[in-house]
mmCIF file with all atom_site columns, C-alpha atoms and ligand atoms in Angstrom:
data_model
loop_
_atom_site.group_PDB
_atom_site.id
_atom_site.type_symbol
_atom_site.label_atom_id
_atom_site.label_alt_id
_atom_site.label_comp_id
_atom_site.label_asym_id
_atom_site.label_entity_id
_atom_site.label_seq_id
_atom_site.pdbx_PDB_ins_code
_atom_site.Cartn_x
_atom_site.Cartn_y
_atom_site.Cartn_z
_atom_site.occupancy
_atom_site.B_iso_or_equiv
_atom_site.pdbx_formal_charge
_atom_site.auth_seq_id
_atom_site.auth_comp_id
_atom_site.auth_asym_id
_atom_site.auth_atom_id
_atom_site.pdbx_PDB_model_num
ATOM   1   C  CA  . MET A 1 1   ? 0.000   0.000  0.000  1.00 61.00 ? 1   MET A CA  1
ATOM   2   C  CA  . GLN A 1 2   ? 1.319   3.384  -1.001 1.00 86.00 ? 2   GLN A CA  1
ATOM   3   C  CA  . TYR A 1 3   ? 0.293   6.675  0.627  1.00 94.00 ? 3   TYR A CA  1
ATOM   4   C  CA  . PRO A 1 4   ? 0.613   10.034 -1.154 1.00 95.00 ? 4   PRO A CA  1
ATOM   5   C  CA  . PRO A 1 5   ? 4.030   11.573 -0.315 1.00 95.00 ? 5   PRO A CA  1
ATOM   6   C  CA  . HIS A 1 6   ? 2.632   14.360 1.876  1.00 96.00 ? 6   HIS A CA  1
ATOM   7   C  CA  . LEU A 1 7   ? 0.628   11.865 3.920  1.00 97.00 ? 7   LEU A CA  1
ATOM   8   C  CA  . ILE A 1 8   ? 3.809   9.805  4.439  1.00 96.00 ? 8   ILE A CA  1
ATOM   9   C  CA  . LYS A 1 9   ? 5.529   13.004 5.581  1.00 97.00 ? 9   LYS A CA  1
ATOM   10  C  CA  . LEU A 1 10  ? 2.673   13.689 8.023  1.00 97.00 ? 10  LEU A CA  1
ATOM   11  C  CA  . ILE A 1 11  ? 2.856   10.154 9.438  1.00 97.00 ? 11  ILE A CA  1
ATOM   12  C  CA  . GLU A 1 12  ? 6.653   10.371 9.802  1.00 97.00 ? 12  GLU A CA  1
ATOM   13  C  CA  . THR A 1 13  ? 6.298   13.758 11.533 1.00 97.00 ? 13  THR A CA  1
ATOM   14  C  CA  . LEU A 1 14  ? 3.762   12.404 14.038 1.00 97.00 ? 14  LEU A CA  1
ATOM   15  C  CA  . LYS A 1 15  ? 6.051   9.441  14.734 1.00 97.00 ? 15  LYS A CA  1
ATOM   16  C  CA  . GLN A 1 16  ? 8.607   11.873 16.120 1.00 97.00 ? 16  GLN A CA  1
ATOM   17  C  CA  . LEU A 1 17  ? 6.385   12.259 19.186 1.00 96.00 ? 17  LEU A CA  1
ATOM   18  C  CA  . PRO A 1 18  ? 7.291   9.995  22.128 1.00 94.00 ? 18  PRO A CA  1
ATOM   19  C  CA  . GLY A 1 19  ? 5.293   6.771  22.340 1.00 95.00 ? 19  GLY A CA  1
ATOM   20  C  CA  . VAL A 1 20  ? 3.752   7.202  18.875 1.00 96.00 ? 20  VAL A CA  1
ATOM   21  C  CA  . GLY A 1 21  ? 4.362   4.233  16.584 1.00 96.00 ? 21  GLY A CA  1
ATOM   22  C  CA  . THR A 1 22  ? 3.301   3.758  12.950 1.00 95.00 ? 22  THR A CA  1
ATOM   23  C  CA  . ARG A 1 23  ? -0.244  2.636  13.776 1.00 96.00 ? 23  ARG A CA  1
ATOM   24  C  CA  . SER A 1 24  ? -0.971  5.549  16.128 1.00 97.00 ? 24  SER A CA  1
ATOM   25  C  CA  . ALA A 1 25  ? 0.636   7.986  13.694 1.00 97.00 ? 25  ALA A CA  1
ATOM   26  C  CA  . GLU A 1 26  ? -1.604  6.671  10.900 1.00 97.00 ? 26  GLU A CA  1
ATOM   27  C  CA  . ARG A 1 27  ? -4.668  7.024  13.135 1.00 97.00 ? 27  ARG A CA  1
ATOM   28  C  CA  . PHE A 1 28  ? -3.756  10.628 14.009 1.00 97.00 ? 28  PHE A CA  1
ATOM   29  C  CA  . ALA A 1 29  ? -2.993  11.401 10.359 1.00 97.00 ? 29  ALA A CA  1
ATOM   30  C  CA  . PHE A 1 30  ? -6.378  10.121 9.146  1.00 97.00 ? 30  PHE A CA  1
ATOM   31  C  CA  . HIS A 1 31  ? -8.090  12.075 11.892 1.00 97.00 ? 31  HIS A CA  1
ATOM   32  C  CA  . LEU A 1 32  ? -6.283  15.230 10.735 1.00 97.00 ? 32  LEU A CA  1
ATOM   33  C  CA  . LEU A 1 33  ? -7.362  14.509 7.137  1.00 96.00 ? 33  LEU A CA  1
ATOM   34  C  CA  . SER A 1 34  ? -10.972 14.753 8.271  1.00 96.00 ? 34  SER A CA  1
ATOM   35  C  CA  . THR A 1 35  ? -10.395 17.950 10.264 1.00 96.00 ? 35  THR A CA  1
ATOM   36  C  CA  . ASN A 1 36  ? -11.423 21.277 8.693  1.00 96.00 ? 36  ASN A CA  1
ATOM   37  C  CA  . LYS A 1 37  ? -8.914  23.860 7.442  1.00 97.00 ? 37  LYS A CA  1
ATOM   38  C  CA  . GLU A 1 38  ? -9.577  26.404 10.252 1.00 97.00 ? 38  GLU A CA  1
ATOM   39  C  CA  . GLN A 1 39  ? -8.963  23.827 12.965 1.00 97.00 ? 39  GLN A CA  1
ATOM   40  C  CA  . LEU A 1 40  ? -5.794  22.596 11.251 1.00 97.00 ? 40  LEU A CA  1
ATOM   41  C  CA  . GLU A 1 41  ? -4.493  26.157 10.981 1.00 97.00 ? 41  GLU A CA  1
ATOM   42  C  CA  . ALA A 1 42  ? -5.288  26.807 14.654 1.00 97.00 ? 42  ALA A CA  1
ATOM   43  C  CA  . MET A 1 43  ? -3.427  23.628 15.655 1.00 97.00 ? 43  MET A CA  1
ATOM   44  C  CA  . GLY A 1 44  ? -0.487  24.481 13.400 1.00 96.00 ? 44  GLY A CA  1
ATOM   45  C  CA  . GLN A 1 45  ? -0.308  27.985 14.848 1.00 97.00 ? 45  GLN A CA  1
ATOM   46  C  CA  . ILE A 1 46  ? -0.216  26.733 18.448 1.00 96.00 ? 46  ILE A CA  1
ATOM   47  C  CA  . ILE A 1 47  ? 2.714   24.453 17.583 1.00 96.00 ? 47  ILE A CA  1
ATOM   48  C  CA  . ALA A 1 48  ? 4.519   27.116 15.528 1.00 97.00 ? 48  ALA A CA  1
ATOM   49  C  CA  . GLN A 1 49  ? 4.226   29.643 18.378 1.00 96.00 ? 49  GLN A CA  1
ATOM   50  C  CA  . ILE A 1 50  ? 5.875   27.374 20.978 1.00 96.00 ? 50  ILE A CA  1
ATOM   51  C  CA  . PRO A 1 51  ? 9.382   28.936 20.714 1.00 95.00 ? 51  PRO A CA  1
ATOM   52  C  CA  . GLU A 1 52  ? 7.998   32.446 20.971 1.00 95.00 ? 52  GLU A CA  1
ATOM   53  C  CA  . LYS A 1 53  ? 5.375   31.781 23.677 1.00 96.00 ? 53  LYS A CA  1
ATOM   54  C  CA  . ILE A 1 54  ? 6.970   29.253 26.027 1.00 96.00 ? 54  ILE A CA  1
ATOM   55  C  CA  . HIS A 1 55  ? 10.349  29.796 27.675 1.00 94.00 ? 55  HIS A CA  1
ATOM   56  C  CA  . CYS A 1 56  ? 12.212  28.531 30.697 1.00 95.00 ? 56  CYS A CA  1
ATOM   57  C  CA  . CYS A 1 57  ? 12.015  30.827 33.725 1.00 96.00 ? 57  CYS A CA  1
ATOM   58  C  CA  . PRO A 1 58  ? 15.440  32.524 34.065 1.00 94.00 ? 58  PRO A CA  1
ATOM   59  C  CA  . ILE A 1 59  ? 15.319  31.908 37.833 1.00 94.00 ? 59  ILE A CA  1
ATOM   60  C  CA  . CYS A 1 60  ? 14.039  28.367 38.319 1.00 95.00 ? 60  CYS A CA  1
ATOM   61  C  CA  . GLY A 1 61  ? 14.105  26.884 34.807 1.00 96.00 ? 61  GLY A CA  1
ATOM   62  C  CA  . VAL A 1 62  ? 10.455  25.749 34.768 1.00 96.00 ? 62  VAL A CA  1
ATOM   63  C  CA  . PHE A 1 63  ? 8.391   26.549 31.641 1.00 96.00 ? 63  PHE A CA  1
ATOM   64  C  CA  . GLN A 1 64  ? 6.641   29.899 31.631 1.00 96.00 ? 64  GLN A CA  1
ATOM   65  C  CA  . ASP A 1 65  ? 4.722   31.980 29.094 1.00 94.00 ? 65  ASP A CA  1
ATOM   66  C  CA  . GLU A 1 66  ? 4.601   35.755 28.666 1.00 91.00 ? 66  GLU A CA  1
ATOM   67  C  CA  . LYS A 1 67  ? 2.718   36.109 31.970 1.00 92.00 ? 67  LYS A CA  1
ATOM   68  C  CA  . GLY A 1 68  ? 5.847   34.977 33.847 1.00 94.00 ? 68  GLY A CA  1
ATOM   69  C  CA  . CYS A 1 69  ? 6.708   32.103 36.154 1.00 96.00 ? 69  CYS A CA  1
ATOM   70  C  CA  . LEU A 1 70  ? 3.770   30.541 38.005 1.00 94.00 ? 70  LEU A CA  1
ATOM   71  C  CA  . PHE A 1 71  ? 6.031   29.723 40.952 1.00 96.00 ? 71  PHE A CA  1
ATOM   72  C  CA  . CYS A 1 72  ? 8.755   32.389 41.284 1.00 94.00 ? 72  CYS A CA  1
ATOM   73  C  CA  . GLN A 1 73  ? 6.238   35.214 40.896 1.00 95.00 ? 73  GLN A CA  1
ATOM   74  C  CA  . ASP A 1 74  ? 3.694   33.821 43.347 1.00 95.00 ? 74  ASP A CA  1
ATOM   75  C  CA  . PRO A 1 75  ? 4.031   35.678 46.678 1.00 95.00 ? 75  PRO A CA  1
ATOM   76  C  CA  . LEU A 1 76  ? 2.305   32.793 48.458 1.00 95.00 ? 76  LEU A CA  1
ATOM   77  C  CA  . ARG A 1 77  ? 5.021   30.266 47.551 1.00 95.00 ? 77  ARG A CA  1
ATOM   78  C  CA  . ASP A 1 78  ? 7.656   29.588 50.210 1.00 94.00 ? 78  ASP A CA  1
ATOM   79  C  CA  . LYS A 1 79  ? 10.933  30.839 48.677 1.00 92.00 ? 79  LYS A CA  1
ATOM   80  C  CA  . GLU A 1 80  ? 12.961  29.237 51.479 1.00 92.00 ? 80  GLU A CA  1
ATOM   81  C  CA  . ASN A 1 81  ? 11.959  25.754 50.367 1.00 94.00 ? 81  ASN A CA  1
ATOM   82  C  CA  . ILE A 1 82  ? 13.293  24.610 46.989 1.00 95.00 ? 82  ILE A CA  1
ATOM   83  C  CA  . CYS A 1 83  ? 12.268  21.419 45.223 1.00 96.00 ? 83  CYS A CA  1
ATOM   84  C  CA  . ILE A 1 84  ? 15.108  20.297 42.939 1.00 96.00 ? 84  ILE A CA  1
ATOM   85  C  CA  . VAL A 1 85  ? 14.087  18.421 39.798 1.00 97.00 ? 85  VAL A CA  1
ATOM   86  C  CA  . ALA A 1 86  ? 16.034  17.137 36.795 1.00 96.00 ? 86  ALA A CA  1
ATOM   87  C  CA  . ARG A 1 87  ? 13.697  18.336 34.037 1.00 96.00 ? 87  ARG A CA  1
ATOM   88  C  CA  . ALA A 1 88  ? 11.222  21.221 33.786 1.00 95.00 ? 88  ALA A CA  1
ATOM   89  C  CA  . LYS A 1 89  ? 8.290   18.850 33.246 1.00 94.00 ? 89  LYS A CA  1
ATOM   90  C  CA  . ASP A 1 90  ? 9.061   17.062 36.537 1.00 95.00 ? 90  ASP A CA  1
ATOM   91  C  CA  . ALA A 1 91  ? 8.089   20.227 38.436 1.00 96.00 ? 91  ALA A CA  1
ATOM   92  C  CA  . PHE A 1 92  ? 4.559   19.915 37.055 1.00 95.00 ? 92  PHE A CA  1
ATOM   93  C  CA  . ALA A 1 93  ? 4.414   16.249 38.114 1.00 93.00 ? 93  ALA A CA  1
ATOM   94  C  CA  . VAL A 1 94  ? 5.348   17.266 41.681 1.00 94.00 ? 94  VAL A CA  1
ATOM   95  C  CA  . GLU A 1 95  ? 2.878   20.161 41.513 1.00 94.00 ? 95  GLU A CA  1
ATOM   96  C  CA  . LYS A 1 96  ? 0.043   17.757 40.673 1.00 92.00 ? 96  LYS A CA  1
ATOM   97  C  CA  . THR A 1 97  ? 0.543   16.000 44.009 1.00 89.00 ? 97  THR A CA  1
ATOM   98  C  CA  . GLY A 1 98  ? -0.476  19.218 45.815 1.00 91.00 ? 98  GLY A CA  1
ATOM   99  C  CA  . GLU A 1 99  ? 2.107   18.364 48.506 1.00 88.00 ? 99  GLU A CA  1
ATOM   100 C  CA  . PHE A 1 100 ? 4.597   21.151 47.838 1.00 94.00 ? 100 PHE A CA  1
ATOM   101 C  CA  . LYS A 1 101 ? 4.187   24.908 48.369 1.00 94.00 ? 101 LYS A CA  1
ATOM   102 C  CA  . GLY A 1 102 ? 7.775   26.055 47.831 1.00 95.00 ? 102 GLY A CA  1
ATOM   103 C  CA  . VAL A 1 103 ? 9.597   26.951 44.618 1.00 96.00 ? 103 VAL A CA  1
ATOM   104 C  CA  . TYR A 1 104 ? 11.434  24.802 42.083 1.00 97.00 ? 104 TYR A CA  1
ATOM   105 C  CA  . HIS A 1 105 ? 14.872  24.490 40.578 1.00 97.00 ? 105 HIS A CA  1
ATOM   106 C  CA  . VAL A 1 106 ? 15.545  22.587 37.353 1.00 97.00 ? 106 VAL A CA  1
ATOM   107 C  CA  . LEU A 1 107 ? 18.968  20.925 37.054 1.00 96.00 ? 107 LEU A CA  1
ATOM   108 C  CA  . GLY A 1 108 ? 18.536  20.301 33.325 1.00 95.00 ? 108 GLY A CA  1
ATOM   109 C  CA  . THR A 1 109 ? 19.885  16.752 33.514 1.00 94.00 ? 109 THR A CA  1
ATOM   110 C  CA  . LEU A 1 110 ? 21.010  14.000 35.889 1.00 95.00 ? 110 LEU A CA  1
ATOM   111 C  CA  . LEU A 1 111 ? 24.620  12.981 36.396 1.00 95.00 ? 111 LEU A CA  1
ATOM   112 C  CA  . SER A 1 112 ? 25.570  10.056 34.205 1.00 92.00 ? 112 SER A CA  1
ATOM   113 C  CA  . PRO A 1 113 ? 29.232  9.037  34.186 1.00 85.00 ? 113 PRO A CA  1
ATOM   114 C  CA  . MET A 1 114 ? 28.356  6.374  31.580 1.00 87.00 ? 114 MET A CA  1
ATOM   115 C  CA  . GLN A 1 115 ? 27.144  9.060  29.147 1.00 89.00 ? 115 GLN A CA  1
ATOM   116 C  CA  . GLY A 1 116 ? 29.832  11.542 30.109 1.00 90.00 ? 116 GLY A CA  1
ATOM   117 C  CA  . ILE A 1 117 ? 27.407  13.868 31.932 1.00 90.00 ? 117 ILE A CA  1
ATOM   118 C  CA  . GLY A 1 118 ? 29.402  15.372 34.785 1.00 90.00 ? 118 GLY A CA  1
ATOM   119 C  CA  . PRO A 1 119 ? 28.575  17.969 37.475 1.00 90.00 ? 119 PRO A CA  1
ATOM   120 C  CA  . GLU A 1 120 ? 29.517  20.834 35.133 1.00 91.00 ? 120 GLU A CA  1
ATOM   121 C  CA  . LYS A 1 121 ? 26.375  20.018 33.092 1.00 89.00 ? 121 LYS A CA  1
ATOM   122 C  CA  . LEU A 1 122 ? 24.087  20.581 36.093 1.00 90.00 ? 122 LEU A CA  1
ATOM   123 C  CA  . ASN A 1 123 ? 22.466  23.989 36.464 1.00 90.00 ? 123 ASN A CA  1
ATOM   124 C  CA  . LEU A 1 124 ? 24.026  24.316 39.892 1.00 90.00 ? 124 LEU A CA  1
ATOM   125 C  CA  . GLN A 1 125 ? 25.665  27.757 40.092 1.00 91.00 ? 125 GLN A CA  1
ATOM   126 C  CA  . LYS A 1 126 ? 22.300  29.455 39.718 1.00 91.00 ? 126 LYS A CA  1
ATOM   127 C  CA  . LEU A 1 127 ? 20.908  27.234 42.479 1.00 92.00 ? 127 LEU A CA  1
ATOM   128 C  CA  . ILE A 1 128 ? 23.750  28.128 44.827 1.00 91.00 ? 128 ILE A CA  1
ATOM   129 C  CA  . HIS A 1 129 ? 23.186  31.846 44.139 1.00 90.00 ? 129 HIS A CA  1
ATOM   130 C  CA  . ARG A 1 130 ? 19.469  31.411 44.815 1.00 89.00 ? 130 ARG A CA  1
ATOM   131 C  CA  . ILE A 1 131 ? 20.151  29.641 48.106 1.00 89.00 ? 131 ILE A CA  1
ATOM   132 C  CA  . LYS A 1 132 ? 22.536  32.361 49.231 1.00 86.00 ? 132 LYS A CA  1
ATOM   133 C  CA  . ASP A 1 133 ? 20.393  35.281 48.013 1.00 85.00 ? 133 ASP A CA  1
ATOM   134 C  CA  . ASN A 1 134 ? 17.030  34.033 49.285 1.00 80.00 ? 134 ASN A CA  1
ATOM   135 C  CA  . GLY A 1 135 ? 18.310  32.409 52.440 1.00 83.00 ? 135 GLY A CA  1
ATOM   136 C  CA  . ALA A 1 136 ? 16.724  29.083 51.479 1.00 88.00 ? 136 ALA A CA  1
ATOM   137 C  CA  . LYS A 1 137 ? 16.629  26.681 54.424 1.00 88.00 ? 137 LYS A CA  1
ATOM   138 C  CA  . GLU A 1 138 ? 15.333  23.475 52.919 1.00 91.00 ? 138 GLU A CA  1
ATOM   139 C  CA  . ALA A 1 139 ? 15.601  21.554 49.673 1.00 93.00 ? 139 ALA A CA  1
ATOM   140 C  CA  . VAL A 1 140 ? 13.690  18.513 48.504 1.00 94.00 ? 140 VAL A CA  1
ATOM   141 C  CA  . LEU A 1 141 ? 15.424  16.307 45.943 1.00 95.00 ? 141 LEU A CA  1
ATOM   142 C  CA  . ALA A 1 142 ? 12.664  15.085 43.627 1.00 94.00 ? 142 ALA A CA  1
ATOM   143 C  CA  . LEU A 1 143 ? 14.845  12.955 41.361 1.00 93.00 ? 143 LEU A CA  1
ATOM   144 C  CA  . ASP A 1 144 ? 14.327  9.672  39.542 1.00 88.00 ? 144 ASP A CA  1
ATOM   145 C  CA  . SER A 1 145 ? 14.921  6.538  41.570 1.00 81.00 ? 145 SER A CA  1
ATOM   146 C  CA  . THR A 1 146 ? 17.615  5.347  39.136 1.00 83.00 ? 146 THR A CA  1
ATOM   147 C  CA  . LEU A 1 147 ? 21.412  5.057  39.205 1.00 86.00 ? 147 LEU A CA  1
ATOM   148 C  CA  . GLU A 1 148 ? 21.651  8.537  37.657 1.00 92.00 ? 148 GLU A CA  1
ATOM   149 C  CA  . GLY A 1 149 ? 19.141  9.931  40.166 1.00 90.00 ? 149 GLY A CA  1
ATOM   150 C  CA  . ASP A 1 150 ? 21.092  8.402  43.062 1.00 88.00 ? 150 ASP A CA  1
ATOM   151 C  CA  . ALA A 1 151 ? 24.444  9.694  41.749 1.00 92.00 ? 151 ALA A CA  1
ATOM   152 C  CA  . THR A 1 152 ? 22.976  13.183 41.386 1.00 94.00 ? 152 THR A CA  1
ATOM   153 C  CA  . ALA A 1 153 ? 21.398  13.091 44.855 1.00 93.00 ? 153 ALA A CA  1
ATOM   154 C  CA  . LEU A 1 154 ? 24.700  12.048 46.458 1.00 92.00 ? 154 LEU A CA  1
ATOM   155 C  CA  . TYR A 1 155 ? 26.562  14.786 44.636 1.00 94.00 ? 155 TYR A CA  1
ATOM   156 C  CA  . LEU A 1 156 ? 23.997  17.427 45.645 1.00 94.00 ? 156 LEU A CA  1
ATOM   157 C  CA  . ARG A 1 157 ? 24.080  16.253 49.248 1.00 93.00 ? 157 ARG A CA  1
ATOM   158 C  CA  . LYS A 1 158 ? 27.818  16.886 49.305 1.00 91.00 ? 158 LYS A CA  1
ATOM   159 C  CA  . GLU A 1 159 ? 27.480  20.341 47.710 1.00 90.00 ? 159 GLU A CA  1
ATOM   160 C  CA  . LEU A 1 160 ? 24.332  21.631 49.393 1.00 90.00 ? 160 LEU A CA  1
ATOM   161 C  CA  . THR A 1 161 ? 24.851  20.522 52.965 1.00 87.00 ? 161 THR A CA  1
ATOM   162 C  CA  . LEU A 1 162 ? 27.967  22.722 52.895 1.00 87.00 ? 162 LEU A CA  1
ATOM   163 C  CA  . LEU A 1 163 ? 25.550  25.642 52.572 1.00 87.00 ? 163 LEU A CA  1
ATOM   164 C  CA  . GLY A 1 164 ? 23.712  24.559 55.713 1.00 85.00 ? 164 GLY A CA  1
ATOM   165 C  CA  . LEU A 1 165 ? 20.638  23.399 53.834 1.00 88.00 ? 165 LEU A CA  1
ATOM   166 C  CA  . LYS A 1 166 ? 18.274  20.811 55.291 1.00 90.00 ? 166 LYS A CA  1
ATOM   167 C  CA  . LEU A 1 167 ? 17.906  18.174 52.572 1.00 92.00 ? 167 LEU A CA  1
ATOM   168 C  CA  . SER A 1 168 ? 15.279  15.536 52.006 1.00 90.00 ? 168 SER A CA  1
ATOM   169 C  CA  . ARG A 1 169 ? 14.757  13.170 49.127 1.00 88.00 ? 169 ARG A CA  1
ATOM   170 C  CA  . LEU A 1 170 ? 11.626  11.464 47.799 1.00 80.00 ? 170 LEU A CA  1
ATOM   171 C  CA  . ALA A 1 171 ? 11.869  7.831  48.717 1.00 67.00 ? 171 ALA A CA  1
ATOM   172 C  CA  . PHE A 1 172 ? 8.786   6.011  49.928 1.00 59.00 ? 172 PHE A CA  1
ATOM   173 C  CA  . GLY A 1 173 ? 6.574   4.844  47.103 1.00 64.00 ? 173 GLY A CA  1
ATOM   174 C  CA  . MET A 1 174 ? 9.015   5.415  44.246 1.00 66.00 ? 174 MET A CA  1
ATOM   175 C  CA  . PRO A 1 175 ? 9.590   2.036  42.587 1.00 69.00 ? 175 PRO A CA  1
ATOM   176 C  CA  . ILE A 1 176 ? 13.282  1.155  42.115 1.00 68.00 ? 176 ILE A CA  1
ATOM   177 C  CA  . GLY A 1 177 ? 14.503  1.901  38.614 1.00 75.00 ? 177 GLY A CA  1
ATOM   178 C  CA  . SER A 1 178 ? 11.528  4.148  37.947 1.00 75.00 ? 178 SER A CA  1
ATOM   179 C  CA  . SER A 1 179 ? 11.507  7.380  36.029 1.00 81.00 ? 179 SER A CA  1
ATOM   180 C  CA  . PHE A 1 180 ? 8.967   10.164 36.679 1.00 77.00 ? 180 PHE A CA  1
ATOM   181 C  CA  . ASP A 1 181 ? 7.437   9.395  33.298 1.00 80.00 ? 181 ASP A CA  1
ATOM   182 C  CA  . PHE A 1 182 ? 6.038   6.113  34.544 1.00 77.00 ? 182 PHE A CA  1
ATOM   183 C  CA  . VAL A 1 183 ? 4.937   7.042  38.067 1.00 78.00 ? 183 VAL A CA  1
ATOM   184 C  CA  . ASP A 1 184 ? 1.252   7.759  38.614 1.00 78.00 ? 184 ASP A CA  1
ATOM   185 C  CA  . GLY A 1 185 ? 0.068   10.754 40.630 1.00 80.00 ? 185 GLY A CA  1
ATOM   186 C  CA  . GLY A 1 186 ? -0.940  8.705  43.686 1.00 72.00 ? 186 GLY A CA  1
ATOM   187 C  CA  . THR A 1 187 ? 2.461   7.017  43.959 1.00 76.00 ? 187 THR A CA  1
ATOM   188 C  CA  . LEU A 1 188 ? 4.209   10.333 43.582 1.00 79.00 ? 188 LEU A CA  1
ATOM   189 C  CA  . ALA A 1 189 ? 1.997   11.967 46.245 1.00 77.00 ? 189 ALA A CA  1
ATOM   190 C  CA  . LYS A 1 190 ? 2.859   9.140  48.643 1.00 69.00 ? 190 LYS A CA  1
ATOM   191 C  CA  . ALA A 1 191 ? 6.549   9.451  47.796 1.00 76.00 ? 191 ALA A CA  1
ATOM   192 C  CA  . PHE A 1 192 ? 6.369   13.152 48.489 1.00 78.00 ? 192 PHE A CA  1
ATOM   193 C  CA  . SER A 1 193 ? 4.604   12.950 51.836 1.00 69.00 ? 193 SER A CA  1
ATOM   194 C  CA  . GLY A 1 194 ? 6.851   10.048 52.906 1.00 67.00 ? 194 GLY A CA  1
ATOM   195 C  CA  . ARG A 1 195 ? 10.128  11.699 51.930 1.00 77.00 ? 195 ARG A CA  1
ATOM   196 C  CA  . GLY A 1 196 ? 12.938  11.171 54.400 1.00 70.00 ? 196 GLY A CA  1
ATOM   197 C  CA  . PRO A 1 197 ? 15.997  13.132 55.509 1.00 75.00 ? 197 PRO A CA  1
ATOM   198 C  CA  . PHE A 1 198 ? 18.885  12.672 53.117 1.00 76.00 ? 198 PHE A CA  1
HETATM 199 ZN ZN1 . ZN  B 2 .   ? 10.516  30.408 38.033 1.00 68.47 ? 201 ZN  B ZN1 1
#
């Protein structure tokens, strides 16, 4: 079976999304073929405007739009309590638990000696400045329960306890070897409320 070239291009484009295989991509593509021009243009515009509309907050690194950071700009958030996450999207996963009322800091990656990702790749200097400037007292390490997550947590413990910070790490409820991508909200909420000193 041969699809018209543009339809093949559409299917290949959709397959670039995580978790989308050929069959799902074909299903999405045929759905789009039956969608009217106005709706397609509106969808295309939302995607095309991503680089201009959504940025990382210059303070914490979480995604923000032109209205500013939902966390750093909120006077009700506790600036002395920082939840440290590897990726910007992890902050939203923690936020969904409703357990945390502080602010976030995105490291950008996890340490991985196997892949040559060393401490210099972590967004750490900005974090240290934030801790010193805001007088942060507590940090929660909300990192994957993987080898990379453990290596990063150990490294941060060494660096951050020097600053007199009280550290805790999510533990209870996080399955071993699990990434945030595969943890449901309930498990994460339990992990958050059951976090222990680290
Ligand atoms: Zn922010």
